[in-house]
Amino acid sequence: MSCGARFVEQAPPDYLPMLETTMKLGVSRQTVLQRVKRGQLEALLVTRGRRKGLRIRVVDDHPNLFESTS
């Protein structure tokens, strides 16, 4: 994926809309777009349906970070 985004009709469930991505990562929209452009985040462009637009794959590096061990 050299150019940042691929075109699809429907995004897989692990790809989030921009608003959810910014909230999950705690960064601005511009930062997310810069990371997509640099290849640090994968992105898809959904071309069909009511919710067209960019979807970003956000990988949870530490899924159990805040779970208690007791």
Tab-separated table of C-alpha atoms in Angstrom:
chain	number	residue	atom	x	y	z
A	1	MET	CA	0.000	0.000	0.000
A	2	SER	CA	2.318	2.704	-1.211
A	3	CYS	CA	-0.108	5.581	-1.686
A	4	GLY	CA	-1.809	5.551	1.709
A	5	ALA	CA	-5.296	4.220	0.952
A	6	ARG	CA	-7.030	1.432	-0.952
A	7	PHE	CA	-10.589	1.636	-2.269
A	8	VAL	CA	-13.143	-0.889	-0.969
A	9	GLU	CA	-16.921	-1.189	-0.808
A	10	GLN	CA	-16.940	-2.287	2.817
A	11	ALA	CA	-14.251	-2.021	5.482
A	12	PRO	CA	-13.306	-4.964	7.711
A	13	PRO	CA	-14.319	-4.647	11.394
A	14	ASP	CA	-10.795	-3.774	12.587
A	15	TYR	CA	-10.824	-0.559	10.513
A	16	LEU	CA	-12.300	2.427	12.372
A	17	PRO	CA	-13.786	5.722	11.152
A	18	MET	CA	-11.655	8.849	11.628
A	19	LEU	CA	-13.477	10.082	14.749
A	20	GLU	CA	-13.094	6.760	16.569
A	21	THR	CA	-9.449	6.544	15.496
A	22	THR	CA	-8.591	9.989	16.861
A	23	MET	CA	-10.330	9.184	20.148
A	24	LYS	CA	-8.659	5.777	20.504
A	25	LEU	CA	-5.179	7.085	19.701
A	26	GLY	CA	-5.626	10.402	21.521
A	27	VAL	CA	-4.250	12.430	18.609
A	28	SER	CA	-5.633	14.967	16.143
A	29	ARG	CA	-7.126	14.187	12.734
A	30	GLN	CA	-4.081	15.757	11.090
A	31	THR	CA	-1.731	13.465	13.047
A	32	VAL	CA	-3.723	10.401	11.938
A	33	LEU	CA	-3.543	11.536	8.295
A	34	GLN	CA	0.214	12.135	8.593
A	35	ARG	CA	0.697	8.634	10.028
A	36	VAL	CA	-1.325	7.142	7.150
A	37	LYS	CA	0.768	9.085	4.651
A	38	ARG	CA	4.028	7.877	6.259
A	39	GLY	CA	2.774	4.288	6.254
A	40	GLN	CA	2.580	4.010	10.050
A	41	LEU	CA	-1.167	3.304	9.860
A	42	GLU	CA	-3.091	1.346	7.222
A	43	ALA	CA	-6.130	3.011	5.673
A	44	LEU	CA	-8.997	2.103	3.349
A	45	LEU	CA	-11.392	4.387	1.515
A	46	VAL	CA	-14.957	3.071	1.663
A	47	THR	CA	-16.752	4.006	-1.560
A	48	ARG	CA	-20.271	2.683	-0.885
A	49	GLY	CA	-23.030	2.977	1.647
A	50	ARG	CA	-24.173	5.682	4.012
A	51	ARG	CA	-20.848	5.953	5.814
A	52	LYS	CA	-18.410	6.544	2.971
A	53	GLY	CA	-14.939	7.758	3.775
A	54	LEU	CA	-11.631	6.843	5.300
A	55	ARG	CA	-11.254	3.890	7.685
A	56	ILE	CA	-8.036	3.405	9.615
A	57	ARG	CA	-6.711	0.147	11.031
A	58	VAL	CA	-5.814	0.681	14.665
A	59	VAL	CA	-3.795	-2.134	16.197
A	60	ASP	CA	-4.046	-2.516	19.948
A	61	ASP	CA	-0.402	-3.076	20.934
A	62	HIS	CA	-1.235	-3.660	24.614
A	63	PRO	CA	-4.688	-5.290	24.810
A	64	ASN	CA	-4.362	-6.250	28.500
A	65	LEU	CA	-2.410	-3.227	29.720
A	66	PHE	CA	-5.050	-1.973	32.157
A	67	GLU	CA	-6.568	-5.262	33.256
A	68	SER	CA	-6.092	-6.074	36.932
A	69	THR	CA	-4.178	-9.220	37.805
A	70	SER	CA	-5.799	-9.819	41.176
